[in-house]
Amino acid sequence: MQLESILQQRFGYSSFRSGQKEVIEQILNGKDVIALLPTGMGKSLCYQLPGYVLNKTVLVISPLLSLMQDQVDQMKLFGEKRVIALNSFLNKEEKNRVINGLEQYRFIFISPEMLAQRQVQQKLNRIELSLIVVDEAHCISQWGFDFRPDYLRIGEMFGTSRSPILALTATATNKVLEDIELYLNMKEPFKYIHSVDRPNIHLSKMSFSNREEKLEWLFQHVSNTAGPGIIYTQSRSKTHSISETLLQNGISAASYHGGMDLLDRQFIQQQFIEGTLDWIVATNAFGMGIHKQDVRQIIHESIPSNMANYMQEIGRAGRDGNDAVAILLYSEHDEELAKFVGIDDLPLEQHVDIFEEYQRNGQDATQMLKQGEISETAFRVLNYWMEQKTPNEVKTIFQNMKIEKMQKVEEVMKLITSDTCMRETLVHYFGQTLNDKPEQCCINCGLDLAQLLIAKEEKNLSSFSMTWQERITNLLTKKS
DNA sequence: CGTGATGCGCTTAAGCGCATCACGGTGCGTTAAT
């Protein structure tokens, strides 16, 4: 077959992984495609290969600058020179130069915000695209409505006779799939839906009556069992306090959150990936685009704000296919903070009124921002919805968002309090059915955690002998 | 909405009881003030 020979020649693989060929064939037939593929199943091949077959520019819309940078570096490493990330890392001159010569690139990575700029759109409309890719497409639904509204504008950016769109994601509920289809203006897309279940991730949970007991258990647990692992917590300050306590107890740990310096974040991430750092204590900022194979534990010190986040976060464990555990910790009233944080930054009814007032007087509504009446995020979100709907409709939309966010926390609470199989609950939440349960399924199915976890000393010994072997190998290769 | 830190007033002047207050996630791009 022709596709196989391109796969062999260009990428050096002898066969496709499940889903890849179906997805690529549909793209080559000119169809829109939504592909739900687990991480590590070769999503990027699904657009790289068509890029070479169709021989025109591929546009990849990506949520994070660091993610774009990684992918560009990766492709350059494999010999592709005609690849660029069009984002704010470029200065004004560089940006203009790139935009003016846009057609010379085979792969262009871009953020939704940059894509929304008129200058960029005008240029893009004049060049021929073979394919439009939306990477991490669940962001449309996860971030579009109340955080990064430009995610909802992607569909508008391209005319009616546009190139096919490929939406890629690892976790999407039926509602998220609907949102993707709707906001990307897709026409009867082909859907490739892989199971979201990850049988080698074993699920557990524990409840405590107060925070101290919970933290005490956490510190005991991390002292006695081996990483590498990620501890997810609710606030930036908690990432620091927990990692400091771990450090004081001689455990290799560092904190990570969105308010930290970009270089610090990259440094910590790098150390974790290389294996010189055992534990990361993080907010939900940590994880997207982290390709670490051997994460053994995911511990939620605080309740995740919804099931989708929980699924994505535990999904960072066990990419190598070996056993990993996810432990969800809960102490009374934890859900209150999750609810508060979720709705805290949504625009209020009074903001809608003020915005309308400015508009009616023919004034620039951005004055709200300058006068500190509203946060930057809330203003951008408000601005989007005021373009789309009437003020009363906008008020209803925000009211419904609040209710929805609280309900989503309650759904996680059900996972915490219920006796039914955690894996089944999760898989059902994503609109799928669970065919096989692993032997060590979840705590409600009689999981033996101790058997799955490696004691800390054991791990240290093996890692010591590993580094010793590596040293010898290094010595030998240097001498020869 | 709940938590934890801080502060105040009271009083077998060192520590208790209670009130008050600050704080709380996710990222893009651009720009103003040093």
Coordinates of C-alpha atoms (C1' of nucleotides) in Angstrom, one line a residue:
Chain A
M1 CA 0.0 0.0 0.0
Q2 CA 1.1 3.5 -0.7
L3 CA 0.5 5.0 2.7
E4 CA 2.6 2.3 4.3
S5 CA 5.5 3.1 2.1
I6 CA 5.4 6.8 2.9
L7 CA 5.2 5.8 6.6
Q8 CA 8.3 3.7 6.1
Q9 CA 10.3 6.1 4.1
R10 CA 9.4 9.4 5.8
F11 CA 8.9 8.3 9.4
G12 CA 10.7 4.9 9.6
Y13 CA 7.8 3.0 11.0
S14 CA 6.7 -0.3 9.4
S15 CA 3.1 -0.2 10.5
F16 CA 0.4 2.2 11.7
R17 CA -0.9 2.2 15.2
S18 CA -4.6 1.7 15.8
G19 CA -6.6 4.6 14.4
Q20 CA -3.9 6.4 12.5
K21 CA -4.6 4.9 9.1
E22 CA -8.4 5.3 9.3
V23 CA -7.9 9.0 10.4
I24 CA -5.4 9.7 7.7
E25 CA -7.4 8.1 4.9
Q26 CA -10.5 10.2 5.8
I27 CA -8.4 13.4 5.8
L28 CA -7.0 12.5 2.4
N29 CA -10.6 12.0 1.2
G30 CA -11.2 15.6 2.2
K31 CA -13.4 14.8 5.3
D32 CA -13.4 16.6 8.6
V33 CA -12.2 14.3 11.4
I34 CA -12.5 14.1 15.1
A35 CA -10.0 11.7 16.6
L36 CA -10.0 10.7 20.2
L37 CA -6.7 8.9 20.7
P38 CA -5.0 8.2 24.0
T39 CA -1.8 10.0 24.6
G40 CA 1.2 8.3 23.2
M41 CA -0.8 6.8 20.3
G42 CA 0.9 9.0 17.7
K43 CA -1.5 11.9 17.2
S44 CA 1.1 14.1 15.4
L45 CA 1.6 11.5 12.7
C46 CA -2.1 12.0 11.8
Y47 CA -1.4 15.4 10.5
Q48 CA 2.3 15.2 9.5
L49 CA 1.8 12.4 7.1
P50 CA -1.1 14.1 5.2
G51 CA 1.1 17.2 5.1
Y52 CA 3.6 15.4 3.0
V53 CA 1.0 13.6 0.8
L54 CA -1.0 16.7 0.1
N55 CA 2.1 18.9 -0.3
K56 CA 0.5 22.1 0.9
T57 CA 0.6 24.0 4.2
V58 CA -0.8 22.4 7.4
L59 CA -2.0 24.8 10.1
V60 CA -1.9 23.5 13.6
I61 CA -3.8 25.3 16.3
S62 CA -2.3 24.6 19.7
P63 CA -3.2 25.8 23.2
L64 CA 0.3 26.3 24.8
L65 CA 3.4 28.1 23.5
S66 CA 5.6 25.5 25.1
L67 CA 3.7 22.8 23.3
M68 CA 4.2 24.5 20.0
Q69 CA 7.9 25.0 20.7
D70 CA 8.3 21.3 21.6
Q71 CA 6.6 20.2 18.4
V72 CA 8.6 22.6 16.2
D73 CA 11.9 21.5 17.8
Q74 CA 10.9 17.9 17.4
M75 CA 10.1 18.2 13.7
K76 CA 13.3 20.2 13.1
L77 CA 15.2 17.4 14.8
F78 CA 13.7 15.0 12.3
G79 CA 14.9 17.1 9.4
E80 CA 11.8 19.3 8.6
K81 CA 13.0 22.8 8.2
R82 CA 9.8 24.4 6.8
V83 CA 8.1 24.6 10.2
I84 CA 7.4 27.6 12.3
A85 CA 5.5 28.6 15.5
L86 CA 3.7 31.9 14.9
N87 CA 3.3 33.4 18.4
S88 CA 4.4 36.1 20.8
F89 CA 7.9 34.6 21.1
L90 CA 8.6 36.4 17.9
N91 CA 9.3 40.1 18.0
K92 CA 7.5 42.5 15.7
E93 CA 10.0 42.3 12.8
E94 CA 10.2 38.5 13.0
K95 CA 6.4 38.3 13.1
N96 CA 6.0 40.5 10.0
R97 CA 8.7 38.6 8.1
V98 CA 7.1 35.2 9.0
I99 CA 3.6 36.4 8.0
N100 CA 4.8 37.8 4.7
G101 CA 6.5 34.5 3.8
L102 CA 3.8 32.3 5.3
E103 CA 3.3 30.1 2.2
Q104 CA 6.9 28.8 2.3
Y105 CA 6.2 26.8 5.5
R106 CA 4.8 23.3 5.4
F107 CA 3.7 23.3 9.0
I108 CA 2.5 26.4 10.9
F109 CA 1.8 26.2 14.6
I110 CA -0.4 29.0 16.0
S111 CA -2.5 29.9 19.1
P112 CA -6.3 30.6 18.8
E113 CA -5.5 34.2 19.9
M114 CA -3.0 34.8 17.2
L115 CA -5.3 33.2 14.7
A116 CA -8.0 35.7 15.6
Q117 CA -5.9 38.7 14.6
R118 CA -7.1 40.3 11.4
Q119 CA -3.6 40.6 9.9
V120 CA -3.0 36.9 10.3
Q121 CA -6.4 35.9 9.0
Q122 CA -6.1 38.0 5.8
K123 CA -2.8 36.4 5.0
L124 CA -4.0 32.9 5.8
N125 CA -7.0 33.3 3.6
R126 CA -4.6 34.0 0.7
I127 CA -2.5 30.8 1.0
E128 CA -3.6 27.3 0.3
L129 CA -3.9 25.0 3.3
S130 CA -4.1 21.3 2.9
L131 CA -5.3 20.7 6.5
I132 CA -6.4 22.6 9.6
V133 CA -5.5 20.8 12.8
V134 CA -6.9 21.6 16.3
D135 CA -4.6 20.0 18.8
E136 CA -6.0 19.3 22.3
A137 CA -9.4 20.1 20.9
H138 CA -11.2 19.6 24.2
C139 CA -9.9 23.1 25.0
I140 CA -12.7 24.4 22.9
S141 CA -15.2 23.2 25.4
Q142 CA -12.9 23.3 28.5
W143 CA -11.6 26.9 28.0
G144 CA -13.7 28.5 25.3
F145 CA -16.8 29.5 27.3
D146 CA -15.2 31.2 30.3
F147 CA -11.5 31.5 29.8
R148 CA -10.1 31.8 26.3
P149 CA -13.1 32.7 24.1
D150 CA -11.0 32.8 20.9
Y151 CA -11.3 29.0 21.1
L152 CA -15.0 29.5 20.1
R153 CA -14.0 31.7 17.1
I154 CA -11.9 29.1 15.3
G155 CA -14.8 28.0 13.1
E156 CA -15.5 31.6 12.0
M157 CA -12.0 32.1 10.8
F158 CA -12.3 29.9 7.8
G159 CA -14.8 30.4 5.0
T160 CA -17.3 27.9 3.7
S161 CA -15.0 26.3 1.2
R162 CA -12.2 25.6 3.6
S163 CA -9.8 22.7 3.9
P164 CA -10.7 19.8 6.1
I165 CA -10.3 20.1 9.9
L166 CA -8.7 17.5 12.1
A167 CA -9.6 17.8 15.8
L168 CA -7.3 15.8 18.1
T169 CA -7.9 15.0 21.7
A170 CA -7.3 12.3 24.3
T171 CA -10.3 12.9 26.5
A172 CA -13.7 14.1 25.4
T173 CA -17.2 13.5 26.7
N174 CA -20.1 13.4 24.2
K175 CA -20.9 17.0 25.1
V176 CA -17.3 18.0 24.3
L177 CA -17.4 16.2 21.0
E178 CA -20.6 18.1 20.2
D179 CA -19.0 21.4 21.1
I180 CA -16.0 20.6 18.9
E181 CA -18.2 19.8 16.0
L182 CA -20.3 22.9 16.5
Y183 CA -17.6 25.5 17.1
L184 CA -15.4 24.2 14.3
N185 CA -18.3 24.3 11.8
M186 CA -17.6 20.7 10.9
K187 CA -19.6 19.0 8.2
E188 CA -20.5 15.4 9.1
P189 CA -17.1 14.7 10.6
F190 CA -15.7 11.2 10.6
K191 CA -15.2 10.2 14.3
Y192 CA -12.5 7.9 15.5
I193 CA -13.2 7.2 19.2
H194 CA -10.8 5.1 21.1
S195 CA -11.6 3.9 24.6
V196 CA -10.8 6.4 27.3
D197 CA -10.1 3.6 29.8
R198 CA -6.5 3.1 31.0
P199 CA -6.5 -0.4 32.5
N200 CA -3.0 -0.1 34.0
I201 CA -4.0 2.9 36.1
H202 CA -5.4 1.6 39.4
L203 CA -7.9 3.8 41.1
S204 CA -8.1 4.6 44.8
K205 CA -9.6 7.2 47.1
M206 CA -9.6 8.1 50.8
S207 CA -11.7 10.4 52.9
F208 CA -10.7 12.3 56.1
S209 CA -12.6 14.3 58.5
N210 CA -10.2 17.2 58.5
R211 CA -7.3 18.6 56.5
E212 CA -4.5 17.8 59.0
E213 CA -5.3 14.1 58.9
K214 CA -5.3 14.2 55.2
L215 CA -2.0 15.9 54.9
E216 CA -0.5 13.6 57.5
W217 CA -1.5 10.6 55.5
L218 CA -0.1 12.2 52.4
F219 CA 3.3 12.8 53.9
Q220 CA 3.4 9.3 55.4
H221 CA 2.4 7.9 52.0
V222 CA 5.0 9.8 50.0
S223 CA 7.7 9.0 52.5
N224 CA 7.0 5.3 52.2
T225 CA 6.3 4.7 48.6
A226 CA 8.2 5.4 45.4
G227 CA 7.5 8.0 42.7
P228 CA 7.8 9.4 40.3
G229 CA 4.5 11.1 41.0
I230 CA 2.4 14.2 40.7
I231 CA 0.5 15.7 43.6
Y232 CA -2.4 17.9 42.4
T233 CA -3.6 20.5 44.8
Q234 CA -6.0 23.5 44.6
S235 CA -3.9 26.6 45.2
R236 CA -0.6 28.0 44.3
S237 CA 0.4 28.6 47.9
K238 CA -0.4 25.0 48.8
T239 CA 2.0 23.7 46.1
H240 CA 4.8 25.6 47.9
S241 CA 3.9 24.5 51.5
I242 CA 3.5 20.9 50.6
S243 CA 6.7 20.6 48.5
E244 CA 8.6 22.4 51.3
T245 CA 7.4 19.9 53.9
L246 CA 8.4 17.0 51.6
L247 CA 11.8 18.5 51.0
Q248 CA 12.3 18.9 54.8
N249 CA 11.7 15.2 55.1
G250 CA 14.3 14.4 52.5
I251 CA 12.0 13.8 49.6
S252 CA 12.9 15.1 46.2
A253 CA 10.0 17.4 45.4
A254 CA 9.3 20.8 43.7
S255 CA 6.2 22.9 43.2
Y256 CA 4.7 24.1 39.9
H257 CA 1.9 26.5 39.1
G258 CA 0.9 29.1 36.5
G259 CA 2.2 32.1 38.5
M260 CA 5.8 30.9 38.4
D261 CA 8.5 32.2 36.1
L262 CA 8.5 30.4 32.8
L263 CA 12.2 29.4 33.1
D264 CA 11.6 27.9 36.6
R265 CA 8.6 26.0 35.2
Q266 CA 10.7 24.6 32.3
F267 CA 13.6 23.7 34.6
I268 CA 11.4 21.8 37.1
Q269 CA 9.5 20.0 34.2
Q270 CA 12.8 19.0 32.7
Q271 CA 14.2 17.6 36.0
F272 CA 11.0 15.6 36.5
I273 CA 11.1 14.2 33.0
E274 CA 14.8 13.3 33.3
G275 CA 14.1 11.6 36.6
T276 CA 16.2 13.8 38.9
L277 CA 13.1 15.0 40.6
D278 CA 10.7 12.4 42.2
W279 CA 7.6 14.5 43.0
I280 CA 5.9 17.5 41.5
V281 CA 3.3 19.4 43.6
A282 CA 1.2 21.3 41.2
T283 CA -2.0 23.1 40.4
N284 CA -3.9 22.0 37.3
A285 CA -1.4 24.1 35.3
F286 CA 0.9 21.1 35.2
G287 CA 0.6 18.3 32.7
M288 CA -0.5 19.2 29.2
G289 CA 2.3 18.2 26.7
I290 CA 4.4 16.4 29.3
H291 CA 5.6 13.2 27.8
K292 CA 6.9 11.3 30.7
Q293 CA 6.5 7.6 30.4
D294 CA 7.1 6.3 33.9
V295 CA 4.9 8.4 36.2
R296 CA 3.8 5.8 38.9
Q297 CA 1.5 7.9 41.1
I298 CA -1.1 10.6 40.7
I299 CA -2.3 11.9 44.1
H300 CA -5.1 14.5 44.3
E301 CA -4.7 16.3 47.6
S302 CA -7.7 18.5 46.6
I303 CA -10.8 17.6 44.7
P304 CA -10.5 18.2 41.0
S305 CA -13.0 20.7 39.7
N306 CA -14.6 18.3 37.2
M307 CA -14.5 14.7 35.9
A308 CA -12.8 15.7 32.7
N309 CA -9.9 17.3 34.6
Y310 CA -9.6 14.3 36.8
M311 CA -9.4 12.0 33.8
Q312 CA -6.7 14.1 32.1
E313 CA -4.7 14.4 35.3
I314 CA -4.7 10.7 36.2
G315 CA -4.0 10.0 32.5
R316 CA -0.5 11.3 33.0
A317 CA 0.4 8.2 34.9
G318 CA 1.6 4.9 33.4
R319 CA 2.2 5.9 29.8
D320 CA 4.7 3.1 29.6
G321 CA 1.9 0.6 30.2
N322 CA 3.2 -0.5 33.6
D323 CA 1.1 -0.4 36.7
A324 CA 0.4 3.0 38.2
V325 CA -2.0 4.3 40.9
A326 CA -4.3 7.3 41.2
I327 CA -5.3 8.2 44.7
L328 CA -8.1 10.8 45.3
L329 CA -8.0 12.4 48.7
Y330 CA -10.8 14.2 50.3
S331 CA -11.4 16.0 53.5
E332 CA -14.7 17.6 54.5
H333 CA -15.7 20.9 52.8
D334 CA -13.0 20.5 50.1
E335 CA -15.7 20.9 47.5
E336 CA -16.6 24.3 48.7
L337 CA -13.3 25.8 47.7
A338 CA -13.4 24.0 44.3
K339 CA -16.9 25.5 43.7
F340 CA -15.8 29.0 44.8
V341 CA -12.7 29.0 42.6
G342 CA -14.7 27.8 39.6
I343 CA -17.2 30.6 39.7
D344 CA -15.0 33.3 41.2
D345 CA -13.8 34.8 37.9
L346 CA -17.1 34.7 36.0
P347 CA -18.5 38.1 35.1
L348 CA -21.4 39.3 37.3
E349 CA -24.8 40.7 36.3
Q350 CA -23.6 44.2 37.3
H351 CA -20.7 43.8 34.9
V352 CA -23.1 43.1 32.1
D353 CA -25.0 46.2 33.0
I354 CA -21.9 48.4 33.1
F355 CA -20.7 47.0 29.8
E356 CA -24.1 47.8 28.2
E357 CA -24.0 51.3 29.7
Y358 CA -20.7 52.0 28.1
Q359 CA -22.0 50.7 24.8
R360 CA -25.2 52.7 24.9
N361 CA -23.2 55.9 25.5
G362 CA -21.0 55.1 22.6
Q363 CA -18.0 54.7 24.9
D364 CA -15.2 52.1 24.8
A365 CA -16.1 49.4 27.3
T366 CA -12.4 48.6 27.9
Q367 CA -12.6 51.5 30.4
M368 CA -14.1 48.9 32.8
L369 CA -10.7 47.2 32.7
K370 CA -8.7 50.3 33.2
Q371 CA -10.8 51.3 36.2
G372 CA -10.3 47.9 37.7
E373 CA -14.0 47.1 37.8
I374 CA -13.4 43.6 36.3
S375 CA -10.5 41.1 35.8
E376 CA -8.8 40.8 32.4
T377 CA -10.1 37.3 31.9
A378 CA -13.7 38.1 32.9
F379 CA -13.7 41.1 30.6
R380 CA -12.5 39.2 27.6
V381 CA -15.2 36.6 28.2
L382 CA -17.9 39.2 28.8
N383 CA -16.8 41.0 25.6
Y384 CA -17.1 37.8 23.6
W385 CA -20.6 37.0 24.8
M386 CA -21.8 40.6 24.4
E387 CA -20.9 40.3 20.7
Q388 CA -22.9 37.1 20.4
K389 CA -26.0 37.7 22.5
T390 CA -28.3 40.3 24.1
P391 CA -27.5 41.5 27.6
N392 CA -30.3 39.4 29.2
E393 CA -29.2 36.3 27.3
V394 CA -25.6 37.0 28.5
K395 CA -26.8 37.2 32.1
T396 CA -28.6 33.8 31.7
I397 CA -25.5 32.3 30.1
F398 CA -23.3 33.3 33.1
Q399 CA -25.9 32.1 35.5
N400 CA -26.1 28.8 33.8
M401 CA -22.3 28.5 33.8
K402 CA -22.2 29.0 37.5
I403 CA -24.8 26.2 38.1
E404 CA -23.0 23.9 35.7
K405 CA -19.7 24.4 37.4
M406 CA -21.1 23.6 40.8
Q407 CA -22.8 20.5 39.3
K408 CA -19.5 19.4 37.9
V409 CA -17.9 19.5 41.3
E410 CA -20.9 17.5 42.7
E411 CA -20.2 14.9 40.0
V412 CA -16.7 14.4 41.4
M413 CA -18.2 14.2 44.9
K414 CA -20.3 11.3 43.7
L415 CA -17.1 9.5 42.6
I416 CA -15.8 10.2 46.1
T417 CA -18.8 9.0 48.1
S418 CA -20.2 6.3 45.9
D419 CA -19.6 2.5 46.3
T420 CA -19.9 1.7 42.6
C421 CA -16.8 0.9 40.6
M422 CA -14.7 4.1 40.0
R423 CA -13.5 2.9 36.6
E424 CA -17.1 2.2 35.5
T425 CA -18.2 5.6 36.7
L426 CA -15.4 7.3 34.8
V427 CA -15.9 5.4 31.6
H428 CA -19.7 6.0 31.7
Y429 CA -19.1 9.6 32.3
F430 CA -17.4 9.7 28.9
G431 CA -20.3 8.0 27.3
Q432 CA -18.6 4.7 26.8
T433 CA -19.0 1.2 28.2
L434 CA -16.4 -0.7 30.1
N435 CA -15.8 -4.1 28.5
D436 CA -13.1 -5.5 30.7
K437 CA -12.1 -4.7 34.3
P438 CA -8.4 -5.2 35.2
E439 CA -7.8 -7.6 38.1
Q440 CA -6.7 -4.6 40.3
C441 CA -9.5 -2.3 39.3
C442 CA -10.3 0.2 42.0
I443 CA -10.9 0.5 45.7
N444 CA -14.6 -0.3 45.4
C445 CA -13.7 -3.5 43.6
G446 CA -11.2 -4.6 46.2
L447 CA -7.9 -3.1 45.1
D448 CA -4.7 -4.0 47.0
L449 CA -2.8 -0.8 46.9
A450 CA 0.2 -2.1 48.8
Q451 CA 0.8 -4.7 46.2
L452 CA 0.9 -2.1 43.4
L453 CA 3.2 0.4 45.1
I454 CA 6.9 0.0 45.3
A455 CA 8.4 0.7 48.8
K456 CA 10.7 3.7 48.7
E457 CA 13.9 1.9 49.7
E458 CA 13.4 -0.7 47.1
K459 CA 13.1 1.9 44.4
N460 CA 16.2 3.8 45.6
L461 CA 18.3 0.6 45.4
S462 CA 17.3 -0.2 41.9
S463 CA 17.7 3.4 40.7
F464 CA 21.2 3.4 42.3
S465 CA 22.3 0.3 40.4
M466 CA 20.8 1.8 37.3
T467 CA 22.9 4.9 37.5
W468 CA 25.9 2.8 38.3
Q469 CA 25.3 0.8 35.2
E470 CA 24.9 4.0 33.2
R471 CA 28.1 5.3 34.6
I472 CA 30.0 2.2 33.5
T473 CA 28.4 2.4 30.0
N474 CA 29.4 6.0 29.8
L475 CA 33.0 5.3 30.7
L476 CA 33.1 2.5 28.2
T477 CA 31.6 4.4 25.3
K478 CA 33.9 7.4 26.0
K479 CA 37.0 5.3 25.9
S480 CA 36.2 3.3 22.8
Chain B
dC1 C1' -17.8 29.7 51.3
dG2 C1' -14.1 28.0 54.5
dT3 C1' -9.5 28.4 56.3
dG4 C1' -5.8 30.2 58.6
dA5 C1' -3.2 34.1 60.1
dT6 C1' -3.3 38.3 62.6
dG7 C1' -4.8 41.5 66.0
dC8 C1' -7.3 43.3 69.8
dG9 C1' -9.1 43.6 74.5
dC10 C1' -9.0 41.7 78.7
dT11 C1' -6.4 40.8 82.8
dT12 C1' -4.0 37.0 89.2
dA13 C1' 0.6 41.1 82.2
dA14 C1' 0.8 35.8 79.6
dG15 C1' -2.3 33.8 77.3
dC16 C1' -7.1 33.2 76.2
dG17 C1' -11.4 34.2 73.5
dC18 C1' -13.2 36.4 69.9
dA19 C1' -13.4 39.5 65.7
dT20 C1' -11.4 40.7 61.4
dC21 C1' -9.2 40.1 57.1
dA22 C1' -6.8 38.1 53.2
dC23 C1' -6.9 34.5 50.1
dG24 C1' -8.3 31.2 46.5
dG25 C1' -6.9 28.0 38.6
dT26 C1' -6.2 27.4 33.8
dG27 C1' -2.8 31.3 29.1
dC28 C1' -2.7 34.0 25.2
dG29 C1' -0.8 38.7 23.4
dT30 C1' 0.4 43.5 24.3
dT31 C1' 1.8 47.4 26.6
dA32 C1' 2.9 50.8 30.3
dA33 C1' 6.1 52.0 33.5
dT34 C1' 10.8 51.5 35.0

